[in-house]
CSV table of C-alpha atoms in Angstrom, one decimal:
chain,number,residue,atom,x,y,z
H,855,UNK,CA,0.0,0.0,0.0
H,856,UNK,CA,1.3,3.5,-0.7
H,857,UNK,CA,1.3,5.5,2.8
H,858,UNK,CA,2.7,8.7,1.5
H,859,UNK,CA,-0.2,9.6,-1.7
H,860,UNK,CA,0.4,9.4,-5.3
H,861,UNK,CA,3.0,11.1,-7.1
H,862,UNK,CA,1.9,14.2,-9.4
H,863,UNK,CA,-0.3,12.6,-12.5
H,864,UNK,CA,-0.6,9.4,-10.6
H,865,UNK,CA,-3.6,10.4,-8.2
H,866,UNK,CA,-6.9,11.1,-9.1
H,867,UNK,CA,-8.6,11.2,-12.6
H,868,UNK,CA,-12.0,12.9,-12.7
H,869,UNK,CA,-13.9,13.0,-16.0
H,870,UNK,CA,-17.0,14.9,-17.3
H,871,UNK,CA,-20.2,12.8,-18.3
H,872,UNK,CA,-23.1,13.7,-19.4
H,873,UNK,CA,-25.0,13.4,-16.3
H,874,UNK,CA,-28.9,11.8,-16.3
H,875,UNK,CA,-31.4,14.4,-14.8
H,876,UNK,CA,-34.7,14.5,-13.9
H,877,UNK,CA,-37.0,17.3,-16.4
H,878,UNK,CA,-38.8,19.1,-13.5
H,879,UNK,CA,-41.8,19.5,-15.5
H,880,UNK,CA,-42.4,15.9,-15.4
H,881,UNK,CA,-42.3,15.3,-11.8
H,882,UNK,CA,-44.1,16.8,-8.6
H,883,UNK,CA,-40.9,18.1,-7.6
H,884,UNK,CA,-37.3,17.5,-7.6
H,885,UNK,CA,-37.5,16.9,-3.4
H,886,UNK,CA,-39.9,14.4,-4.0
H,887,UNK,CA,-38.2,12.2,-6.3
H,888,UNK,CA,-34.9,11.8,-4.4
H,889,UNK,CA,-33.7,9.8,-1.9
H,890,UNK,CA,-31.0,8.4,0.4
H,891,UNK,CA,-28.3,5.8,-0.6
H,892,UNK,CA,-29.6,2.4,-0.7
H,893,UNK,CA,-28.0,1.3,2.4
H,894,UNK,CA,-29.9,4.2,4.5
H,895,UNK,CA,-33.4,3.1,3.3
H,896,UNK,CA,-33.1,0.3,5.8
H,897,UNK,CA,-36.9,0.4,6.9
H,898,UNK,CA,-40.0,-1.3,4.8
H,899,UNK,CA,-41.9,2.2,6.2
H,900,UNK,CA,-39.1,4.6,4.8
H,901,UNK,CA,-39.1,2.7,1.4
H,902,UNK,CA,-42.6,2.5,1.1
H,903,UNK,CA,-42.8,6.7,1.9
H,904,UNK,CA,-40.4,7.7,-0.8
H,905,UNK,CA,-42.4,5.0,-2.8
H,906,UNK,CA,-45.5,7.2,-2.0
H,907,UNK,CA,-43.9,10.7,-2.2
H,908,UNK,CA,-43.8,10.3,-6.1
H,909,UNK,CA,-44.1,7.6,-9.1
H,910,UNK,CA,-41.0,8.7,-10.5
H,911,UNK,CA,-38.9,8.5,-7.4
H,912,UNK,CA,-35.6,7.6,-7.5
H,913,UNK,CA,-36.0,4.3,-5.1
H,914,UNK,CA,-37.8,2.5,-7.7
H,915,UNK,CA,-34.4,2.1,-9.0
H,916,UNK,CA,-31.9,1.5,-6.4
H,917,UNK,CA,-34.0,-0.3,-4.5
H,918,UNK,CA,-37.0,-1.9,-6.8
H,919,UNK,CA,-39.4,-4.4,-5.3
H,920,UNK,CA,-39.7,-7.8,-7.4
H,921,UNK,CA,-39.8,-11.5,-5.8
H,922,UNK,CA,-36.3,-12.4,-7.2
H,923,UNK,CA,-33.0,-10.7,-7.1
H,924,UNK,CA,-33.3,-10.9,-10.9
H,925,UNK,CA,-36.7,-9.4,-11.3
H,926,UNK,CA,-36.1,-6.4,-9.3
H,927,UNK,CA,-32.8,-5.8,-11.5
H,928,UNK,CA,-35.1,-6.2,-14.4
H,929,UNK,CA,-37.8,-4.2,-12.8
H,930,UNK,CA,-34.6,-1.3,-12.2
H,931,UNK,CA,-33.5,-1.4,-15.6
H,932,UNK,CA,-37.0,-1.6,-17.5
H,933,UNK,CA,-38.2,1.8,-15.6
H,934,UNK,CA,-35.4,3.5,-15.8
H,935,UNK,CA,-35.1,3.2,-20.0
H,936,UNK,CA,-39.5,3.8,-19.6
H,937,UNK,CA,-38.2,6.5,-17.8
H,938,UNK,CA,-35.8,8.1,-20.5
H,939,UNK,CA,-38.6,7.3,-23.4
H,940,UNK,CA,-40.9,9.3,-21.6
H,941,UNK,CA,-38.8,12.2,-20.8
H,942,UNK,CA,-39.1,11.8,-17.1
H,943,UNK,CA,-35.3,11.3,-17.0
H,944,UNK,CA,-32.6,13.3,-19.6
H,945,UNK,CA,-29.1,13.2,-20.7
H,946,UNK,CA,-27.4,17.0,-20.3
H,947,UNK,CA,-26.8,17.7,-23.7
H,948,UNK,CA,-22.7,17.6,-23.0
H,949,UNK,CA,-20.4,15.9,-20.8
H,950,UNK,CA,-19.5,18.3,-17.7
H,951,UNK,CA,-18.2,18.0,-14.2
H,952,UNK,CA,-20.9,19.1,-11.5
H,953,UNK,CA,-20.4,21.5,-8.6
H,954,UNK,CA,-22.6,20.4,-5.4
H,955,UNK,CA,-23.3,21.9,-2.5
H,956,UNK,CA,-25.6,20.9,0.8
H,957,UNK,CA,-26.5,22.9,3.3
H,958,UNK,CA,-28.3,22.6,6.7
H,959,UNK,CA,-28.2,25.2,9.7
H,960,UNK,CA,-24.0,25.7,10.4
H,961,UNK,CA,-23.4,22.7,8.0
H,962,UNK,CA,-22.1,23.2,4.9
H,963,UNK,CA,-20.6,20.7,2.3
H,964,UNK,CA,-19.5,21.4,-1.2
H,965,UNK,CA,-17.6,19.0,-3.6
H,966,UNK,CA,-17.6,17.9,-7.5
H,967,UNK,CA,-19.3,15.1,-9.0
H,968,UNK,CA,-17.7,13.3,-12.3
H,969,UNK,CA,-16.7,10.0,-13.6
H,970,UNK,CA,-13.5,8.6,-11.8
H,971,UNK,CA,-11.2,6.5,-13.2
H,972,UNK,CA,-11.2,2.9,-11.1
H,973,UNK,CA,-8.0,1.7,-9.6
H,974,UNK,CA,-7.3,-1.0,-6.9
H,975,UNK,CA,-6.4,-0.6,-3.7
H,976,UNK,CA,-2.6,-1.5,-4.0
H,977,UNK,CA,-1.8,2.0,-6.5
H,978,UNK,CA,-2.8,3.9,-3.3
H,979,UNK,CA,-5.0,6.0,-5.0
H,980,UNK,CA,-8.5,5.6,-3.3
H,981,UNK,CA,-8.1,4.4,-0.5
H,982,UNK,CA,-11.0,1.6,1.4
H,983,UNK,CA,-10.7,1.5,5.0
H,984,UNK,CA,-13.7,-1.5,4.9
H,985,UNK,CA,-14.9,-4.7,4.2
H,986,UNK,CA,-17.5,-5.4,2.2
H,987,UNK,CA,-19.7,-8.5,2.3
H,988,UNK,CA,-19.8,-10.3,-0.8
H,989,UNK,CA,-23.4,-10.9,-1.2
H,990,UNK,CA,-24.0,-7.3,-1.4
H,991,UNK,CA,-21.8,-6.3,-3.9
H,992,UNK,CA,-23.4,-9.2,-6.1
H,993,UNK,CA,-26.8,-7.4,-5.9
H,994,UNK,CA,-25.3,-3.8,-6.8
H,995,UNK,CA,-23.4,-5.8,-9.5
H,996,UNK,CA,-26.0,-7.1,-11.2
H,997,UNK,CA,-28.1,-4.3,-10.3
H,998,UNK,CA,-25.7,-2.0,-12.2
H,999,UNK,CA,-24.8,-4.6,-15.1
H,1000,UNK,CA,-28.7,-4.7,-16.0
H,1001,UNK,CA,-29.5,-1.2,-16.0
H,1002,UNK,CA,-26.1,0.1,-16.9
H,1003,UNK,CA,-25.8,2.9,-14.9
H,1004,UNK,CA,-24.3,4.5,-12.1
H,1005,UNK,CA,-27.7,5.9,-10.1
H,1006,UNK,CA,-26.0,7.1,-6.8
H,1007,UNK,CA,-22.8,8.5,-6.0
H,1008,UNK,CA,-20.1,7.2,-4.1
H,1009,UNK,CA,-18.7,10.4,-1.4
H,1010,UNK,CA,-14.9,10.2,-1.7
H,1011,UNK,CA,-12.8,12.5,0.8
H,1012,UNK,CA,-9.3,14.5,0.3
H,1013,UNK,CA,-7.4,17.0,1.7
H,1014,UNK,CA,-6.8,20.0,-0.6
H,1015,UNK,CA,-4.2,22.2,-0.3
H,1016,UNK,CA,-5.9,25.7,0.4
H,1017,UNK,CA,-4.1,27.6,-2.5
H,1018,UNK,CA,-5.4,30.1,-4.6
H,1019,UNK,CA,-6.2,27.9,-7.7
H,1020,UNK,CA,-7.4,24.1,-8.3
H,1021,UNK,CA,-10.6,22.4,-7.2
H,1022,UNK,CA,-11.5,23.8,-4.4
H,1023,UNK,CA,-11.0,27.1,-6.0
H,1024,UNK,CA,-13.3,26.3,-9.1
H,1025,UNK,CA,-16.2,25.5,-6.6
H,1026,UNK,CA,-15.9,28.7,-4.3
H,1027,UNK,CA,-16.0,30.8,-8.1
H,1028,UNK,CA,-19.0,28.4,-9.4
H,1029,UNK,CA,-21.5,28.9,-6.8
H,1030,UNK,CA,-22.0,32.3,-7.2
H,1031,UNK,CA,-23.4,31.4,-10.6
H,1032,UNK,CA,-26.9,30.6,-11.2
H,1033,UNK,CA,-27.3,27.0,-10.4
H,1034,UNK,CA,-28.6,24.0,-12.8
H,1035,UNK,CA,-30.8,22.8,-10.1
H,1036,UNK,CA,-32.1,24.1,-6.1
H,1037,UNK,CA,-34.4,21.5,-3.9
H,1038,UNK,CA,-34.4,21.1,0.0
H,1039,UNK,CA,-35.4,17.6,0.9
H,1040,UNK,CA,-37.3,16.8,3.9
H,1041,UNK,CA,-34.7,16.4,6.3
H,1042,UNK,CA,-34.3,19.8,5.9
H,1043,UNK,CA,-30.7,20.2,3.7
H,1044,UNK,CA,-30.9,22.2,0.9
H,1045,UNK,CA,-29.4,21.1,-2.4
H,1046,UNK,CA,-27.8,23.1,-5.5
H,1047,UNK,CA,-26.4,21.7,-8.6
H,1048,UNK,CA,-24.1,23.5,-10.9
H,1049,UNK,CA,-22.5,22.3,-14.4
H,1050,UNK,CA,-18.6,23.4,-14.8
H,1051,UNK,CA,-18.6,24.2,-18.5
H,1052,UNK,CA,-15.3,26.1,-19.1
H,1053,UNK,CA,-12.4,24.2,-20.3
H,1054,UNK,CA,-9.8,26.1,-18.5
H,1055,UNK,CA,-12.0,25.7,-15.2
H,1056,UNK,CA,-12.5,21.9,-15.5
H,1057,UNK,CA,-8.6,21.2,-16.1
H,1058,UNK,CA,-7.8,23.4,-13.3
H,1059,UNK,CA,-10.0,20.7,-11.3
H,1060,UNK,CA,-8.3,17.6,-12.9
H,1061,UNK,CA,-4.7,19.0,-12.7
H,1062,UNK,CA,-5.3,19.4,-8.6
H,1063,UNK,CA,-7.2,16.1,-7.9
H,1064,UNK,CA,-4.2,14.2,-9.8
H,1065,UNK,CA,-1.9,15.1,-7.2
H,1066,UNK,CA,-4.1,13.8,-4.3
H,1067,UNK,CA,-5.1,10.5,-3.0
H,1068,UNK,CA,-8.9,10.0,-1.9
H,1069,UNK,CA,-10.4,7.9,1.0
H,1070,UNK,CA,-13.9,6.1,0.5
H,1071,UNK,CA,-16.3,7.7,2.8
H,1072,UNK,CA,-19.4,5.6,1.9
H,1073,UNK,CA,-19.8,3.7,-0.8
H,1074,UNK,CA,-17.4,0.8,-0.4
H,1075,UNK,CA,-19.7,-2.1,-1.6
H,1076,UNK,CA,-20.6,0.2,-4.8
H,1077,UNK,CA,-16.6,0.8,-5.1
H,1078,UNK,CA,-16.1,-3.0,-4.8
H,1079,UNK,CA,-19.0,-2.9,-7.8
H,1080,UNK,CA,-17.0,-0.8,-9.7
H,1081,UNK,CA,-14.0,-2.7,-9.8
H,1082,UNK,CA,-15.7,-6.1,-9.9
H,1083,UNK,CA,-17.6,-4.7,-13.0
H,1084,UNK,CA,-14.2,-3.2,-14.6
H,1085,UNK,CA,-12.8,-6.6,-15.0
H,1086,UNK,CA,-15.6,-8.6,-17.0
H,1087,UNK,CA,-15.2,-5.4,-19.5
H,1088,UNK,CA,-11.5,-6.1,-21.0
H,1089,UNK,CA,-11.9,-3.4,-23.9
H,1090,UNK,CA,-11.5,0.5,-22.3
H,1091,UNK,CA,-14.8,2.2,-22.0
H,1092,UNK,CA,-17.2,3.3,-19.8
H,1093,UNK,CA,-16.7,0.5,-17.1
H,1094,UNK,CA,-13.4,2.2,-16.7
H,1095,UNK,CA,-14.5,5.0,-14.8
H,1096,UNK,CA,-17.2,5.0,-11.7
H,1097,UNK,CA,-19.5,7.9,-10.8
H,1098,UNK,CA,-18.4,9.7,-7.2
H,1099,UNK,CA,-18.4,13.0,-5.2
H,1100,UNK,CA,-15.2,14.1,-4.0
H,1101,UNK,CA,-15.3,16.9,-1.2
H,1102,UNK,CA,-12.1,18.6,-0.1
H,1103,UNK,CA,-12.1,18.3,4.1
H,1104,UNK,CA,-9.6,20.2,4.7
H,1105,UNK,CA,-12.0,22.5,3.9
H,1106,UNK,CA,-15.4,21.2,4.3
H,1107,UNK,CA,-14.7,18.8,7.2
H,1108,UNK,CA,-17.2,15.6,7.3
H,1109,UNK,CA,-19.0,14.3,10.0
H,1110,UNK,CA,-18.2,11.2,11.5
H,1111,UNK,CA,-21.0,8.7,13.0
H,1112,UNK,CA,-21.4,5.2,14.1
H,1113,UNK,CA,-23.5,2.5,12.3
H,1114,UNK,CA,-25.6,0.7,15.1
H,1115,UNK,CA,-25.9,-3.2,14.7
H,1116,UNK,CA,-30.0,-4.4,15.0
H,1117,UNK,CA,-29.4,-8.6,16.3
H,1118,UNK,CA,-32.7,-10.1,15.1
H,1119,UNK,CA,-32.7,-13.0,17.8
H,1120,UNK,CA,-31.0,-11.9,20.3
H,1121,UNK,CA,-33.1,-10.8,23.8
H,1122,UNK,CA,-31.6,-8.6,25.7
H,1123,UNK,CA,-31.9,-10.8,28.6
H,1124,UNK,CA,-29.6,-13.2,26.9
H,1125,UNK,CA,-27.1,-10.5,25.6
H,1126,UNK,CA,-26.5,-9.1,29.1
H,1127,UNK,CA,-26.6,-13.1,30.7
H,1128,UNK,CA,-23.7,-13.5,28.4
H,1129,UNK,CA,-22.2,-10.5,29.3
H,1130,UNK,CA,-21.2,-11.6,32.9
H,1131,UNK,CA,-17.8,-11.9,33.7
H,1132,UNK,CA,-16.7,-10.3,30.5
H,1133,UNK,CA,-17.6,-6.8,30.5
H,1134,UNK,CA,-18.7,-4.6,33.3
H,1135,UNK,CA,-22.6,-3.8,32.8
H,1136,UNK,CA,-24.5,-1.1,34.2
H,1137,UNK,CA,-28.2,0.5,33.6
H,1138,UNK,CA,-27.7,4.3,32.5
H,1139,UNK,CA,-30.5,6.6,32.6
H,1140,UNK,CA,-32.9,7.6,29.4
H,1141,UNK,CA,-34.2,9.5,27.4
H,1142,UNK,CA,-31.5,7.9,24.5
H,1143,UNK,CA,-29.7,11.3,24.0
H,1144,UNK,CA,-29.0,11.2,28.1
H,1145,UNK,CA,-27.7,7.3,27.5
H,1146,UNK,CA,-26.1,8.7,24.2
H,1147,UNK,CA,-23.8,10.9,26.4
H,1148,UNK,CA,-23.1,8.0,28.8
H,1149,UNK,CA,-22.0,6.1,25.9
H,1150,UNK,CA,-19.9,8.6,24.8
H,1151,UNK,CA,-18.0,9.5,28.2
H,1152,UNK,CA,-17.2,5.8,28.6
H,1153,UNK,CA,-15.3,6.3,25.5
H,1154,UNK,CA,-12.2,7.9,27.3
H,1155,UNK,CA,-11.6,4.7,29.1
H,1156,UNK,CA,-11.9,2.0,26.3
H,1157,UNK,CA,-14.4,0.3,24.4
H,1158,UNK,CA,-18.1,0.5,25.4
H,1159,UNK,CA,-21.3,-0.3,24.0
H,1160,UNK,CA,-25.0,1.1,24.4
H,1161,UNK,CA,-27.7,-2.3,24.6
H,1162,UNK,CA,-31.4,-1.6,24.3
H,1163,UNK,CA,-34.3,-3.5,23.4
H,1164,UNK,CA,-35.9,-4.0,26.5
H,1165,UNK,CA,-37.2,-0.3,27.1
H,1166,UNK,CA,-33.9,0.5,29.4
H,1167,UNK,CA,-30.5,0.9,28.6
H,1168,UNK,CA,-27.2,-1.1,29.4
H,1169,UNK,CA,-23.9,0.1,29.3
H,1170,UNK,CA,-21.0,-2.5,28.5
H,1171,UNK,CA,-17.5,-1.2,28.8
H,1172,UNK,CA,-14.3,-2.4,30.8
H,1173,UNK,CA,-14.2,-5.5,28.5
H,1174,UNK,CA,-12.2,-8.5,30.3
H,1175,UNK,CA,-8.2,-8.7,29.0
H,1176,UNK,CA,-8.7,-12.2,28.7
H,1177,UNK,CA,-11.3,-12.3,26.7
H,1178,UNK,CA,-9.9,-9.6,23.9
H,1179,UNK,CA,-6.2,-11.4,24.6
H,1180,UNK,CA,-8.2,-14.5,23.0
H,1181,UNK,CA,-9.8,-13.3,20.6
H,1182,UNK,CA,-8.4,-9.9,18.8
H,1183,UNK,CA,-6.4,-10.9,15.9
H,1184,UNK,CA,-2.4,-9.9,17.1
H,1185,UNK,CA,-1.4,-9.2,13.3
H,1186,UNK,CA,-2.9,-6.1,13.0
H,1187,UNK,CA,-2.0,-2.3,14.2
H,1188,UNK,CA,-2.8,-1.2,17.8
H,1189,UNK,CA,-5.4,1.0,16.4
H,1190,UNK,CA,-7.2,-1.7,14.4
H,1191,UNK,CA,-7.1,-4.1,17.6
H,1192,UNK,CA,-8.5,-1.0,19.7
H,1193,UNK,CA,-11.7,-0.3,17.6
H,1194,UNK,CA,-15.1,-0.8,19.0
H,1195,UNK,CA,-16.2,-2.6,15.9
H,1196,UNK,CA,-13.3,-4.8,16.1
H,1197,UNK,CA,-14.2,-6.1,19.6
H,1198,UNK,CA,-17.9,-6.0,18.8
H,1199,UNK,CA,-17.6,-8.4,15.9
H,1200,UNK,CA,-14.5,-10.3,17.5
H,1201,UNK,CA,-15.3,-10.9,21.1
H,1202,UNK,CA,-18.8,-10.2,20.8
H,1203,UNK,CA,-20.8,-11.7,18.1
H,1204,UNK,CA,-18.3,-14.4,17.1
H,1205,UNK,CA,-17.1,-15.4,20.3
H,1206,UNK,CA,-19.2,-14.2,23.5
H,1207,UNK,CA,-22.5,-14.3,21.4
H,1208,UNK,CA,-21.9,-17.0,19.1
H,1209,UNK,CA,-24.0,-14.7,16.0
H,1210,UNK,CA,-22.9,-15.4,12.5
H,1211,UNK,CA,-22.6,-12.2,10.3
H,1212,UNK,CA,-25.3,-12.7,8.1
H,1213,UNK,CA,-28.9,-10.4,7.1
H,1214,UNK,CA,-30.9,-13.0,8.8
H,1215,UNK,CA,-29.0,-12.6,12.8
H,1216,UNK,CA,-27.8,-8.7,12.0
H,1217,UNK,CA,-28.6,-5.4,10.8
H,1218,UNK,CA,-26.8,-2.3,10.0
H,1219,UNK,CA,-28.4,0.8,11.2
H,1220,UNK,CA,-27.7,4.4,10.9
H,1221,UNK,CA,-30.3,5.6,12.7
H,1222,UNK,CA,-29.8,5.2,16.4
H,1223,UNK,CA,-33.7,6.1,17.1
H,1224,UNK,CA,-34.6,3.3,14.4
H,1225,UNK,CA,-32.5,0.8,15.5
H,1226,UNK,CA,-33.9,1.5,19.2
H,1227,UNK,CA,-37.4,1.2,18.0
H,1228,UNK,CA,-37.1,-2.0,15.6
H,1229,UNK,CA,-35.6,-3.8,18.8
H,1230,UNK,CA,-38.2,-2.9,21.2
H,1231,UNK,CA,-40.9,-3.5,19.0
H,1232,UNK,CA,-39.2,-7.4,17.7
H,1233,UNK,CA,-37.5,-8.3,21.1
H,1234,UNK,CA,-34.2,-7.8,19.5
H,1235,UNK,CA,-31.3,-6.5,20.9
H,1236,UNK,CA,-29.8,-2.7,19.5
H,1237,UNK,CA,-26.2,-2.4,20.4
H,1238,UNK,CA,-25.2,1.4,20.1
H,1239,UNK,CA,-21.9,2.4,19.1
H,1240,UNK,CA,-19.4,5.2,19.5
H,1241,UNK,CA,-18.0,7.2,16.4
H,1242,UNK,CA,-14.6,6.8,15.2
H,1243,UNK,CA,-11.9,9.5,14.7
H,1244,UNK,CA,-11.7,10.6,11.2
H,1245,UNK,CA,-7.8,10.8,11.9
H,1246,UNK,CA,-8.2,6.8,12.7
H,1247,UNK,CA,-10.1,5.6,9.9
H,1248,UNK,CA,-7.4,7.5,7.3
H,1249,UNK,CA,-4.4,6.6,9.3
H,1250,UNK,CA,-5.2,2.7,9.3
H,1251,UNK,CA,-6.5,3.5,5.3
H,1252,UNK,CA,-3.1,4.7,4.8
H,1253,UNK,CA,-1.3,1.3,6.0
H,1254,UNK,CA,-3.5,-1.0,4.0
H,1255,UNK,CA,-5.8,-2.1,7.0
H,1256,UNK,CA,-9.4,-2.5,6.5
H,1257,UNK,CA,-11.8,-2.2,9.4
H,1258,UNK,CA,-14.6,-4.1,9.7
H,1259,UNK,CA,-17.9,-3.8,7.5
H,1260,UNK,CA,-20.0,-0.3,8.6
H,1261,UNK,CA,-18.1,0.5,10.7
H,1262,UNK,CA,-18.2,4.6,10.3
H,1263,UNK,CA,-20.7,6.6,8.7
H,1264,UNK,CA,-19.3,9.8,7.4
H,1265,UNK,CA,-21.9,12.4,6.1
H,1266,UNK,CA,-23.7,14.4,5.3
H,1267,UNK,CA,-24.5,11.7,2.1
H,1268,UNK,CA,-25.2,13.0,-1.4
H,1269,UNK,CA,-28.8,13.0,-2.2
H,1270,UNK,CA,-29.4,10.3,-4.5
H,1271,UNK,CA,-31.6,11.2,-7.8
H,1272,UNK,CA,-29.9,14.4,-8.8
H,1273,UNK,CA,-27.6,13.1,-11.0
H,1274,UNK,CA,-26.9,9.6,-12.5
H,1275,UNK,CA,-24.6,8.4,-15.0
H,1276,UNK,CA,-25.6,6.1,-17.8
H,1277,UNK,CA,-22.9,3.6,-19.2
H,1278,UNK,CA,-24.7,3.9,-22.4
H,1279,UNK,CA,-24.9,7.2,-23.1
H,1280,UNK,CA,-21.4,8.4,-21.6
């Protein structure tokens, strides 16, 4: 792995394409047909709202409803070329790079959305600091392959420089321009799209980005898509390249949260009987932003989880030496063996709890009220996790090490349904 970024002309190659946008005149509004990324519509409720909100709404596509795995791909692909027939969906007439900004209260995030050229791991390039489980990036795959298209954006982070010219730059000129597109969504961020046209303006952006190195925020099983789709397509061509927003943190920083783990059949009764002798355990006062805080302060002493289910909550931390001595991999960094998602799924589920990591015994959550909620109302047990520190996730990205699956979710996400990228048309 390459620890110290890519050399000048070796880092990151962003392309225009001609970007796939919804004709406002042919929907009830450009809020209304958008949605999150796939892996946040986690509740049959949230899919069946944006579902609701509009016909045309983007979830018919990332997420279609079908019995099979192949009808729904089918399903995907069918509405989205009914889509382009009818004019509810239209190619911009030339291939640009695409200025976007969200905004919501003191949080602002701007970054550019193009076509990235795909490279592994190893050229140190874009960097994962994930694993992905296999079975989902057979679904994107063949979700992508069947509809060829890119429908959501992948939200790559760098550090920029803070000089006078390159990307960056470009965007702080560009959005005092009139913008393609403005929408606020119902979870209050507003959205603005602009289309970088000038020549001078996008090579300014691709001369800067190829001297930097990128780390996957979220999207690492659509990444792992990318690259799987890359390699049944030997000719050059569209399958080279993979659609993603890059967003400078030096100077729009991200936030960092934690994805919550939902276990299906196990009681709390039975996770905390476990528990004994193992980790110290402890009820901690509600309402779940008072818990929340608990959690959080038992962070300066080690790893510590938040367990709820039962209508109370439980706080695990001072995990046994023994038990992480036995079963914390020793080939890996101190960092990496430190994690809370590293003793979750090492001591915990595999060893402690005995639950395989599979749909039917886990969920992934990101919202911590959700994933309280779907174990009260199932008898399931919601363990609730701390963040990790940016500074972490990039350090152990850096050295090759991968941390386990959702294990950070950085935000805010791009808004999916403002811009996709056909394989056919670019």
């Amino acid at each position: 792995m390459n620890t110290t970024g890519p050399a000048a002309g070796r880092g990151l190659r962003l392309t225009p394409f001609r970007g796939l946008r919804y004709v406002p005149e042919q929907v009830g509004s450009l809020a209304a047909v958008t949605s999150p990324p796939y892996d946040v519509v986690v509740r049959p409720d949230g899919l069946h709202h944006l579902e609701s909100a509009d016909p045309h709404n983007i979830v018919r596509l990332i997420l279609p409803q079908a019995g099979t795995a192949a009808a729904r791909h089918r399903q995907a692909a069918d509405t989205l070329q009914r889509w382009l027939t009818e004019g509810v969906l239209a190619p911009d007439p030339e291939p640009v790079l695409y200025v976007y900004e969200q905004r919501a209260g003191d949080v602002l995030q701007r970054g550019v959305i193009g076509a990235l050229a795909l490279s592994p791991a190893s050229e140190g390039i874009v960097l994962p600091h994930e694993d992905v489980m296999a079975d989902v990036v057979e679904d994107r795959a063949d979700l992508m392959r069947t509809a060829a298209a890119h429908l959501e954006p992948l939200l790559l982070s760098y550090a920029g420089d803070g000089g006078p010219s390159g990307a960056t730059a470009v965007i702080e000129r560009v959005v005092a321009r009139l913008p393609l597109l403005t929408t606020t969504t119902e979870d209050g961020f507003g959205h603005r799209l602009w289309a970088v046209t000038d020549p001078a303006e996008r090579a300014e952006i691709e001369s800067d980005l190829s001297r930097r190195q990128a780390l996957i925020a979220d999207g690492h099983h659509r990444w792992a898509t990318y690259l799987r789709l890359q390699k049944e397509h030997s000719a050059p061509g569209p399958w080279d390249f993979g659609l993603v927003l890059l967003v400078d943190t030096a100077r729009y920083p991200l936030r960092v949260r934690a994805i919550h783990r939902l276990l299906h059949r196990l009681p709390v009764a039975d996770a905390l009987r476990a528990l004994d002798g193992h980790f110290r355990v402890r009820p901690v006062d509600g309402p779940l932003p008072r818990a929340l805080d608990a959690l959080a302060g038992a962070a300066a002493q080690g790893n510590a989880f938040l367990l709820a289910g039962d209508g109370r909550f439980h706080l695990a931390d001072r995990p046994d030496e023994r038990l992480l001595a036995r079963t914390i991999r020793t080939d890996r960094p101190a960092a990496w063996r430190a994690l809370d998602a590293t003793v979750l799924h090492s001591a915990l589920l595999d060893d402690v709890w005995g639950i395989p990591d599979a749909p039917e015994h886990i969920a992934y959550i990101h919202d911590v009220a959700a994933a309280v909620e779907q174990a009260e109302r199932h008898g399931a047990t919601a363990v609730l996790m701390n963040p990790v520190r940016e500074e972490t996730v990039r350090e152990l990205a850096r050295q090759g090490v991968t941390m386990p699956r959702k294990s950070t979710s950085f935000g805010p996400k791009p808004a999916t349904g403002l811009v996709l990228r056909s394989l056919d048309i670019d």
